[in-house]
PDB file of C-alpha atoms and ligand atoms in Angstrom:
ATOM      1  CA  MET A1319     108.619 116.916  80.114  1.00 42.00           C
ATOM      2  CA  THR A1320     110.521 113.751  79.397  1.00 45.00           C
ATOM      3  CA  ALA A1321     111.286 111.864  82.557  1.00 44.00           C
ATOM      4  CA  THR A1322     114.632 110.147  82.839  1.00 47.00           C
ATOM      5  CA  ALA A1323     114.764 106.531  83.966  1.00 46.00           C
ATOM      6  CA  THR A1324     115.811 107.647  87.429  1.00 51.00           C
ATOM      7  CA  GLU A1325     112.869 110.002  87.720  1.00 47.00           C
ATOM      8  CA  THR A1326     110.318 107.411  86.696  1.00 50.00           C
ATOM      9  CA  GLN A1327     111.710 104.894  89.186  1.00 81.00           C
ATOM     10  CA  ARG A1328     111.820 107.352  92.025  1.00 85.00           C
ATOM     11  CA  SER A1329     108.827 107.379  94.271  1.00 93.00           C
ATOM     12  CA  VAL A1330     109.844 109.867  96.959  1.00 97.00           C
ATOM     13  CA  ARG A1331     112.502 112.550  97.238  1.00 97.00           C
ATOM     14  CA  THR A1332     112.856 114.990 100.102  1.00 98.00           C
ATOM     15  CA  VAL A1333     115.523 117.642 100.454  1.00 98.00           C
ATOM     16  CA  GLY A1334     116.039 119.423 103.759  1.00 98.00           C
ATOM     17  CA  LEU A1335     112.541 118.485 104.874  1.00 98.00           C
ATOM     18  CA  ALA A1336     111.721 120.250 108.126  1.00 98.00           C
ATOM     19  CA  ARG A1337     108.553 120.431 110.208  1.00 98.00           C
ATOM     20  CA  VAL A1338     108.049 122.688 113.182  1.00 98.00           C
ATOM     21  CA  PHE A1339     104.867 122.482 115.255  1.00 98.00           C
ATOM     22  CA  GLY A1340     103.820 125.525 117.276  1.00 95.00           C
ATOM     23  CA  GLU A1341     105.641 128.812 117.672  1.00 94.00           C
ATOM     24  CA  GLY A1342     108.068 130.623 119.936  1.00 92.00           C
ATOM     25  CA  ASP A1343     108.917 128.897 123.192  1.00 93.00           C
ATOM     26  CA  ALA A1344     106.369 126.170 122.463  1.00 94.00           C
ATOM     27  CA  ALA A1345     107.862 125.292 119.059  1.00 96.00           C
ATOM     28  CA  VAL A1346     108.679 121.624 118.517  1.00 97.00           C
ATOM     29  CA  GLU A1347     111.081 120.727 115.724  1.00 98.00           C
ATOM     30  CA  ALA A1348     109.643 117.370 114.727  1.00 98.00           C
ATOM     31  CA  LEU A1349     111.802 116.988 111.586  1.00 98.00           C
ATOM     32  CA  LYS A1350     115.179 118.671 111.318  1.00 98.00           C
ATOM     33  CA  GLY A1351     116.250 118.348 107.692  1.00 97.00           C
ATOM     34  CA  ILE A1352     115.455 114.999 106.133  1.00 98.00           C
ATOM     35  CA  ASP A1353     117.174 114.127 102.843  1.00 98.00           C
ATOM     36  CA  LEU A1354     115.645 110.968 101.513  1.00 97.00           C
ATOM     37  CA  GLU A1355     115.065 109.115  98.264  1.00 97.00           C
ATOM     38  CA  ILE A1356     112.820 106.090  97.987  1.00 97.00           C
ATOM     39  CA  ALA A1357     112.678 104.131  94.750  1.00 96.00           C
ATOM     40  CA  SER A1358     109.475 102.784  93.346  1.00 96.00           C
ATOM     41  CA  GLY A1359     108.816  99.247  94.601  1.00 95.00           C
ATOM     42  CA  GLU A1360     110.776  99.493  97.850  1.00 97.00           C
ATOM     43  CA  LEU A1361     109.443  98.124 101.139  1.00 97.00           C
ATOM     44  CA  VAL A1362     110.712 100.600 103.703  1.00 98.00           C
ATOM     45  CA  VAL A1363     110.305 100.263 107.451  1.00 98.00           C
ATOM     46  CA  VAL A1364     110.697 103.511 109.384  1.00 98.00           C
ATOM     47  CA  LEU A1365     111.845 102.803 112.941  1.00 97.00           C
ATOM     48  CA  GLY A1366     112.504 105.095 115.859  1.00 96.00           C
ATOM     49  CA  PRO A1367     111.462 105.870 119.397  1.00 95.00           C
ATOM     50  CA  SER A1368     108.218 107.586 120.298  1.00 95.00           C
ATOM     51  CA  GLY A1369     108.318 111.235 119.271  1.00 96.00           C
ATOM     52  CA  SER A1370     111.201 110.786 116.810  1.00 97.00           C
ATOM     53  CA  GLY A1371     109.120 112.093 113.891  1.00 98.00           C
ATOM     54  CA  LYS A1372     108.034 108.890 112.101  1.00 97.00           C
ATOM     55  CA  THR A1373     104.370 109.779 111.755  1.00 97.00           C
ATOM     56  CA  THR A1374     105.183 113.373 110.869  1.00 98.00           C
ATOM     57  CA  LEU A1375     107.499 112.215 108.069  1.00 98.00           C
ATOM     58  CA  CYS A1376     104.910 109.830 106.617  1.00 97.00           C
ATOM     59  CA  ASN A1377     102.084 112.310 106.909  1.00 96.00           C
ATOM     60  CA  ILE A1378     104.089 114.864 104.941  1.00 97.00           C
ATOM     61  CA  ILE A1379     105.175 112.404 102.246  1.00 97.00           C
ATOM     62  CA  GLY A1380     101.567 111.185 102.047  1.00 95.00           C
ATOM     63  CA  GLY A1381     100.175 114.706 101.701  1.00 95.00           C
ATOM     64  CA  ILE A1382      98.215 114.689 104.989  1.00 94.00           C
ATOM     65  CA  ASP A1383     100.466 117.360 106.498  1.00 95.00           C
ATOM     66  CA  GLN A1384     102.835 119.925 104.982  1.00 95.00           C
ATOM     67  CA  ALA A1385     106.491 120.705 105.541  1.00 96.00           C
ATOM     68  CA  SER A1386     107.655 123.923 107.204  1.00 96.00           C
ATOM     69  CA  GLY A1387     110.801 123.871 105.052  1.00 97.00           C
ATOM     70  CA  GLY A1388     112.559 121.909 102.332  1.00 97.00           C
ATOM     71  CA  THR A1389     111.051 120.161  99.343  1.00 97.00           C
ATOM     72  CA  VAL A1390     109.016 117.001  98.961  1.00 97.00           C
ATOM     73  CA  GLU A1391     108.510 115.262  95.643  1.00 96.00           C
ATOM     74  CA  VAL A1392     106.277 112.214  95.382  1.00 95.00           C
ATOM     75  CA  ALA A1393     105.496 110.266  92.216  1.00 90.00           C
ATOM     76  CA  GLY A1394     107.197 113.032  90.246  1.00 89.00           C
ATOM     77  CA  GLU A1395     105.110 115.848  91.759  1.00 92.00           C
ATOM     78  CA  ASP A1396     106.407 118.585  94.030  1.00 95.00           C
ATOM     79  CA  ILE A1397     103.879 118.509  96.847  1.00 95.00           C
ATOM     80  CA  SER A1398     105.612 120.995  99.120  1.00 92.00           C
ATOM     81  CA  THR A1399     103.961 123.958  97.443  1.00 89.00           C
ATOM     82  CA  LYS A1400     100.472 122.605  96.795  1.00 90.00           C
ATOM     83  CA  ASP A1401      97.433 124.276  98.328  1.00 90.00           C
ATOM     84  CA  PRO A1402      95.036 122.084 100.363  1.00 87.00           C
ATOM     85  CA  GLY A1403      92.738 121.379  97.403  1.00 89.00           C
ATOM     86  CA  ARG A1404      95.563 120.193  95.170  1.00 91.00           C
ATOM     87  CA  LEU A1405      97.038 118.200  98.023  1.00 92.00           C
ATOM     88  CA  SER A1406      93.741 116.408  98.371  1.00 91.00           C
ATOM     89  CA  ASP A1407      93.832 115.619  94.624  1.00 92.00           C
ATOM     90  CA  PHE A1408      97.363 114.314  95.087  1.00 94.00           C
ATOM     91  CA  ARG A1409      96.273 111.992  97.918  1.00 93.00           C
ATOM     92  CA  ARG A1410      93.343 110.694  95.914  1.00 91.00           C
ATOM     93  CA  ASP A1411      95.550 109.918  92.933  1.00 91.00           C
ATOM     94  CA  HIS A1412      98.653 108.516  94.602  1.00 94.00           C
ATOM     95  CA  VAL A1413      98.488 107.318  98.194  1.00 94.00           C
ATOM     96  CA  GLY A1414      96.718 104.877 100.471  1.00 95.00           C
ATOM     97  CA  PHE A1415      96.873 104.923 104.285  1.00 95.00           C
ATOM     98  CA  ILE A1416      96.494 102.199 106.903  1.00 95.00           C
ATOM     99  CA  PHE A1417      96.365 103.228 110.584  1.00 94.00           C
ATOM    100  CA  GLN A1418      96.928 101.534 113.925  1.00 92.00           C
ATOM    101  CA  PHE A1419      93.277 101.667 114.941  1.00 92.00           C
ATOM    102  CA  PHE A1420      91.848 100.828 111.510  1.00 92.00           C
ATOM    103  CA  ASN A1421      89.634 103.981 111.324  1.00 94.00           C
ATOM    104  CA  LEU A1422      86.668 102.149 109.808  1.00 96.00           C
ATOM    105  CA  ILE A1423      83.208 103.701 109.803  1.00 97.00           C
ATOM    106  CA  PRO A1424      81.236 101.668 112.384  1.00 97.00           C
ATOM    107  CA  THR A1425      77.832 102.076 110.727  1.00 98.00           C
ATOM    108  CA  LEU A1426      79.032 100.708 107.376  1.00 98.00           C
ATOM    109  CA  THR A1427      79.720  97.085 106.455  1.00 98.00           C
ATOM    110  CA  ALA A1428      83.163  95.938 105.328  1.00 98.00           C
ATOM    111  CA  ARG A1429      82.080  96.265 101.726  1.00 97.00           C
ATOM    112  CA  GLU A1430      80.558  99.728 102.254  1.00 97.00           C
ATOM    113  CA  ASN A1431      83.691 100.922 104.056  1.00 97.00           C
ATOM    114  CA  VAL A1432      85.635 100.238 100.873  1.00 97.00           C
ATOM    115  CA  GLU A1433      82.916 101.503  98.526  1.00 97.00           C
ATOM    116  CA  VAL A1434      82.651 104.843 100.309  1.00 96.00           C
ATOM    117  CA  ILE A1435      86.261 105.671  99.405  1.00 94.00           C
ATOM    118  CA  ILE A1436      85.530 104.958  95.755  1.00 94.00           C
ATOM    119  CA  GLU A1437      82.466 107.212  95.945  1.00 94.00           C
ATOM    120  CA  MET A1438      84.373 109.981  97.693  1.00 91.00           C
ATOM    121  CA  THR A1439      87.395 109.957  95.428  1.00 90.00           C
ATOM    122  CA  GLY A1440      85.808 108.975  92.142  1.00 91.00           C
ATOM    123  CA  ARG A1441      88.724 106.576  91.691  1.00 91.00           C
ATOM    124  CA  GLY A1442      88.521 102.799  91.374  1.00 90.00           C
ATOM    125  CA  SER A1443      85.398 100.823  90.641  1.00 92.00           C
ATOM    126  CA  LYS A1444      82.804  99.418  93.002  1.00 94.00           C
ATOM    127  CA  GLU A1445      82.663  96.217  90.967  1.00 95.00           C
ATOM    128  CA  ARG A1446      86.195  95.513  92.173  1.00 94.00           C
ATOM    129  CA  VAL A1447      85.314  95.735  95.873  1.00 96.00           C
ATOM    130  CA  PRO A1448      84.372  92.060  96.361  1.00 96.00           C
ATOM    131  CA  SER A1449      87.622  90.938  94.741  1.00 94.00           C
ATOM    132  CA  LEU A1450      89.624  93.380  96.898  1.00 93.00           C
ATOM    133  CA  LEU A1451      88.006  91.984 100.037  1.00 96.00           C
ATOM    134  CA  ASP A1452      88.463  88.463  98.760  1.00 92.00           C
ATOM    135  CA  ALA A1453      92.170  89.143  98.214  1.00 90.00           C
ATOM    136  CA  VAL A1454      92.582  90.098 101.894  1.00 91.00           C
ATOM    137  CA  GLY A1455      90.735  86.947 102.974  1.00 92.00           C
ATOM    138  CA  LEU A1456      87.370  88.513 103.748  1.00 95.00           C
ATOM    139  CA  GLY A1457      85.327  87.244 100.833  1.00 94.00           C
ATOM    140  CA  ASP A1458      82.811  85.678 103.217  1.00 96.00           C
ATOM    141  CA  ARG A1459      82.621  88.587 105.697  1.00 97.00           C
ATOM    142  CA  MET A1460      81.849  91.471 103.340  1.00 97.00           C
ATOM    143  CA  ASP A1461      78.453  92.197 104.835  1.00 98.00           C
ATOM    144  CA  ASN A1462      79.677  92.296 108.434  1.00 98.00           C
ATOM    145  CA  PHE A1463      79.986  95.549 110.359  1.00 98.00           C
ATOM    146  CA  PRO A1464      83.370  96.388 111.955  1.00 97.00           C
ATOM    147  CA  ALA A1465      82.110  95.419 115.441  1.00 97.00           C
ATOM    148  CA  GLN A1466      81.384  91.919 114.106  1.00 98.00           C
ATOM    149  CA  LEU A1467      84.984  91.498 112.930  1.00 97.00           C
ATOM    150  CA  SER A1468      88.194  90.749 114.850  1.00 95.00           C
ATOM    151  CA  GLY A1469      90.944  93.372 114.988  1.00 94.00           C
ATOM    152  CA  GLY A1470      92.907  91.572 112.300  1.00 94.00           C
ATOM    153  CA  GLN A1471      89.854  91.331 110.070  1.00 95.00           C
ATOM    154  CA  GLN A1472      89.150  95.029 110.561  1.00 96.00           C
ATOM    155  CA  GLN A1473      92.724  95.811 109.589  1.00 93.00           C
ATOM    156  CA  ARG A1474      92.239  93.704 106.439  1.00 95.00           C
ATOM    157  CA  VAL A1475      89.247  95.843 105.551  1.00 96.00           C
ATOM    158  CA  ALA A1476      91.492  98.876 106.050  1.00 96.00           C
ATOM    159  CA  VAL A1477      94.064  97.345 103.686  1.00 95.00           C
ATOM    160  CA  ALA A1478      91.368  96.703 101.060  1.00 95.00           C
ATOM    161  CA  ARG A1479      90.125 100.266 101.522  1.00 95.00           C
ATOM    162  CA  ALA A1480      93.637 101.660 101.044  1.00 94.00           C
ATOM    163  CA  LEU A1481      93.948  99.647  97.825  1.00 93.00           C
ATOM    164  CA  ALA A1482      90.578 100.716  96.414  1.00 93.00           C
ATOM    165  CA  THR A1483      92.047 103.732  94.628  1.00 92.00           C
ATOM    166  CA  ASP A1484      95.015 101.723  93.336  1.00 90.00           C
ATOM    167  CA  PRO A1485      97.650 103.930  95.017  1.00 93.00           C
ATOM    168  CA  ASP A1486     101.303 104.147  93.966  1.00 92.00           C
ATOM    169  CA  ILE A1487     102.395 104.251  97.602  1.00 96.00           C
ATOM    170  CA  LEU A1488     100.881 102.514 100.574  1.00 96.00           C
ATOM    171  CA  PHE A1489     101.594 103.981 104.026  1.00 97.00           C
ATOM    172  CA  ALA A1490     100.983 101.909 107.133  1.00 97.00           C
ATOM    173  CA  ASP A1491     101.459 103.705 110.475  1.00 96.00           C
ATOM    174  CA  GLU A1492     101.849 101.092 113.244  1.00 95.00           C
ATOM    175  CA  PRO A1493      99.626  98.637 111.326  1.00 94.00           C
ATOM    176  CA  THR A1494     100.251  95.853 113.844  1.00 93.00           C
ATOM    177  CA  GLY A1495     100.192  98.044 116.954  1.00 92.00           C
ATOM    178  CA  ALA A1496      96.721  96.941 118.025  1.00 90.00           C
ATOM    179  CA  LEU A1497      97.078  93.299 116.952  1.00 91.00           C
ATOM    180  CA  ASP A1498      98.409  90.117 118.530  1.00 92.00           C
ATOM    181  CA  LEU A1499     101.456  88.397 117.038  1.00 94.00           C
ATOM    182  CA  PRO A1500      99.769  85.909 114.645  1.00 92.00           C
ATOM    183  CA  THR A1501      97.340  88.534 113.373  1.00 91.00           C
ATOM    184  CA  GLY A1502     100.088  91.125 113.090  1.00 92.00           C
ATOM    185  CA  ARG A1503     102.142  88.686 111.032  1.00 94.00           C
ATOM    186  CA  GLN A1504      99.234  88.135 108.670  1.00 93.00           C
ATOM    187  CA  ILE A1505      98.868  91.861 108.075  1.00 93.00           C
ATOM    188  CA  LEU A1506     102.619  92.221 107.497  1.00 96.00           C
ATOM    189  CA  GLY A1507     102.426  89.274 105.086  1.00 94.00           C
ATOM    190  CA  LEU A1508      99.678  91.053 103.203  1.00 94.00           C
ATOM    191  CA  LEU A1509     101.775  94.221 102.962  1.00 95.00           C
ATOM    192  CA  GLN A1510     104.749  92.146 101.812  1.00 95.00           C
ATOM    193  CA  ASP A1511     102.604  90.516  99.090  1.00 93.00           C
ATOM    194  CA  LEU A1512     101.394  93.913  97.908  1.00 93.00           C
ATOM    195  CA  ASN A1513     104.989  95.067  97.729  1.00 95.00           C
ATOM    196  CA  ALA A1514     105.949  91.939  95.774  1.00 94.00           C
ATOM    197  CA  GLN A1515     103.301  92.974  93.242  1.00 92.00           C
ATOM    198  CA  GLY A1516     105.307  96.158  92.699  1.00 92.00           C
ATOM    199  CA  ARG A1517     103.752  98.682  95.034  1.00 94.00           C
ATOM    200  CA  THR A1518     105.903 100.985  97.169  1.00 97.00           C
ATOM    201  CA  VAL A1519     105.141 100.252 100.828  1.00 97.00           C
ATOM    202  CA  ILE A1520     106.236 102.382 103.785  1.00 98.00           C
ATOM    203  CA  ILE A1521     105.624 100.939 107.241  1.00 97.00           C
ATOM    204  CA  VAL A1522     106.088 103.086 110.334  1.00 97.00           C
ATOM    205  CA  THR A1523     106.661 101.294 113.619  1.00 95.00           C
ATOM    206  CA  HIS A1524     108.545 101.421 116.896  1.00 91.00           C
ATOM    207  CA  ASN A1525     108.704  97.596 116.799  1.00 93.00           C
ATOM    208  CA  ALA A1526     112.230  96.734 115.636  1.00 94.00           C
ATOM    209  CA  SER A1527     111.206  93.151 114.766  1.00 95.00           C
ATOM    210  CA  VAL A1528     109.002  94.423 111.946  1.00 96.00           C
ATOM    211  CA  ALA A1529     112.138  95.744 110.250  1.00 96.00           C
ATOM    212  CA  GLN A1530     113.117  92.161 109.368  1.00 96.00           C
ATOM    213  CA  ILE A1531     110.583  92.111 106.513  1.00 97.00           C
ATOM    214  CA  ALA A1532     111.877  95.316 104.920  1.00 97.00           C
ATOM    215  CA  ASN A1533     114.374  95.688 102.133  1.00 94.00           C
ATOM    216  CA  ARG A1534     115.301  99.022 103.651  1.00 97.00           C
ATOM    217  CA  VAL A1535     115.245 100.261 107.224  1.00 98.00           C
ATOM    218  CA  LEU A1536     115.337 103.940 108.107  1.00 98.00           C
ATOM    219  CA  THR A1537     115.882 104.850 111.722  1.00 98.00           C
ATOM    220  CA  LEU A1538     114.779 108.263 112.932  1.00 98.00           C
ATOM    221  CA  VAL A1539     116.061 109.767 116.148  1.00 98.00           C
ATOM    222  CA  ASP A1540     114.983 113.207 117.291  1.00 98.00           C
ATOM    223  CA  GLY A1541     113.827 114.380 113.873  1.00 98.00           C
ATOM    224  CA  ARG A1542     116.866 113.177 111.949  1.00 98.00           C
ATOM    225  CA  ILE A1543     117.750 110.049 109.988  1.00 98.00           C
ATOM    226  CA  GLU A1544     120.175 108.188 112.214  1.00 98.00           C
ATOM    227  CA  SER A1545     120.676 105.235 109.913  1.00 98.00           C
ATOM    228  CA  ASP A1546     119.540 104.063 106.495  1.00 98.00           C
ATOM    229  CA  GLU A1547     120.261 100.392 105.860  1.00 97.00           C
ATOM    230  CA  THR A1548     119.389  97.978 103.106  1.00 96.00           C
ATOM    231  CA  ASN A1549     118.508  94.403 103.887  1.00 94.00           C
ATOM    232  CA  ALA A1550     119.434  91.988 101.107  1.00 93.00           C
ATOM    233  CA  ASN A1551     117.499  89.097 102.641  1.00 94.00           C
ATOM    234  CA  PRO A1552     114.210  90.237 104.128  1.00 96.00           C
ATOM    235  CA  ALA A1553     112.449  87.654 106.316  1.00 96.00           C
ATOM    236  CA  ALA A1554     109.016  86.310 105.448  1.00 96.00           C
ATOM    237  CA  ALA A1555     106.407  87.913 107.679  1.00 95.00           C
ATOM    238  CA  ALA A1556     105.423  84.462 108.988  1.00 94.00           C
ATOM    239  CA  ASP A1557     108.916  84.025 110.453  1.00 95.00           C
ATOM    240  CA  VAL A1558     109.025  87.320 112.327  1.00 94.00           C
ATOM    241  CA  THR A1559     108.455  87.265 116.057  1.00 93.00           C
ATOM    242  CA  TRP A1560     108.110  89.830 118.831  1.00 91.00           C
TER     243      TRP A1560
HETATM  244  N1  LIG B  83     100.112 118.436 115.751  1.00 90.10           N
HETATM  245  C1  LIG B  83     101.172 118.544 116.549  1.00 90.10           C
HETATM  246  N2  LIG B  83     101.340 119.633 117.343  1.00 90.10           N
HETATM  247  C2  LIG B  83     102.434 119.761 118.132  1.00 90.10           C
HETATM  248  N3  LIG B  83     103.427 118.856 118.195  1.00 90.10           N
HETATM  249  C3  LIG B  83     103.321 117.761 117.434  1.00 90.10           C
HETATM  250  C4  LIG B  83     102.188 117.535 116.577  1.00 90.10           C
HETATM  251  N4  LIG B  83     102.359 116.348 115.946  1.00 90.10           N
HETATM  252  C5  LIG B  83     103.534 115.864 116.387  1.00 90.10           C
HETATM  253  N5  LIG B  83     104.113 116.701 117.270  1.00 90.10           N
HETATM  254  C6  LIG B  83     105.413 116.523 117.949  1.00 90.10           C
HETATM  255  O1  LIG B  83     106.379 116.205 116.965  1.00 90.10           O
HETATM  256  C7  LIG B  83     107.269 115.197 117.420  1.00 90.10           C
HETATM  257  C8  LIG B  83     107.223 114.000 116.484  1.00 90.10           C
HETATM  258  O2  LIG B  83     105.945 113.372 116.578  1.00 90.10           O
HETATM  259  P1  LIG B  83     105.533 112.095 115.731  1.00 90.10           P
HETATM  260  O3  LIG B  83     104.089 111.880 115.971  1.00 90.10           O
HETATM  261  O4  LIG B  83     105.983 112.274 114.331  1.00 90.10           O
HETATM  262  O5  LIG B  83     106.418 110.963 116.432  1.00 90.10           O
HETATM  263  P2  LIG B  83     106.426 109.376 116.197  1.00 90.10           P
HETATM  264  O6  LIG B  83     107.840 109.003 115.918  1.00 90.10           O
HETATM  265  O7  LIG B  83     105.405 109.002 115.198  1.00 90.10           O
HETATM  266  O8  LIG B  83     106.035 108.847 117.657  1.00 90.10           O
HETATM  267  P3  LIG B  83     105.141 107.568 118.097  1.00 90.10           P
HETATM  268  O9  LIG B  83     106.032 106.363 117.980  1.00 90.10           O
HETATM  269  O10 LIG B  83     104.807 107.864 119.525  1.00 90.10           O
HETATM  270  O11 LIG B  83     103.928 107.493 117.221  1.00 90.10           O
HETATM  271  C9  LIG B  83     106.843 114.898 118.853  1.00 90.10           C
HETATM  272  O12 LIG B  83     107.617 115.674 119.733  1.00 90.10           O
HETATM  273  C10 LIG B  83     105.395 115.344 118.893  1.00 90.10           C
HETATM  274  O13 LIG B  83     105.020 115.725 120.179  1.00 90.10           O
HETATM  275 MG1  LIG B  84     103.628 107.878 115.292  1.00 90.10          MG
END
């Protein structure tokens, strides 16, 4: 298949994306028909109150969860119909995740936390791990265990880990939620730098201040997109305050 220019530049496309959790009286409609296109290289911040569907949307686009209805195309692949095995292949090949509470393995050093992803996925090379950790400012802390690192340093390890497989899209779900302001700014700065290098970055947060660094801000309310705004002059992460 020959991809058109638009197709190659498009990173995400959802049509009528719906997600229902549970059944019958207990059913929760977390997403109620999301139509969305994200171009390659965008830095998107997804805002919205607690329970509005932000995490659900990212988990489906990132192949962690699956839609109940509608279609989801990421990096040119339709992931709405993939079985769990092929979805896992898709994640390995295309996406990286960063979470609020870092999710590092406590018994492994910073370096081993990154290496284990390379071993598990068979993507990336272990030789690159020191330079990945160096790039997030942890060149001298590679042999420390998570408990020996500050929250911000642990989140940097998580960023390096997410980059180990060289993903097309980086998802960060409340990446600053457990961090103080200066440390949160540093992590946002890191995500902004990665975006400037051409990677698509999607940041989920309920912190409206974080939206200042985005070139596009999506606001979800009750499972629907309430607004979709572009920001011609994103702020530098260092200038954001909350
Ligand atoms: N596994 C699940 N089972 C049942 N309901 C769920 C599940 N996951 C999410 N939900 C429901 O779906 C809705 C959207 O949840 P989601 O986690 O996407 O919200 P969010 O915008 O990320 O909220 P927060 O800011 O609190 O993280 C909520 O009503 C939530 O209770
Ligand atoms: Mg959430």
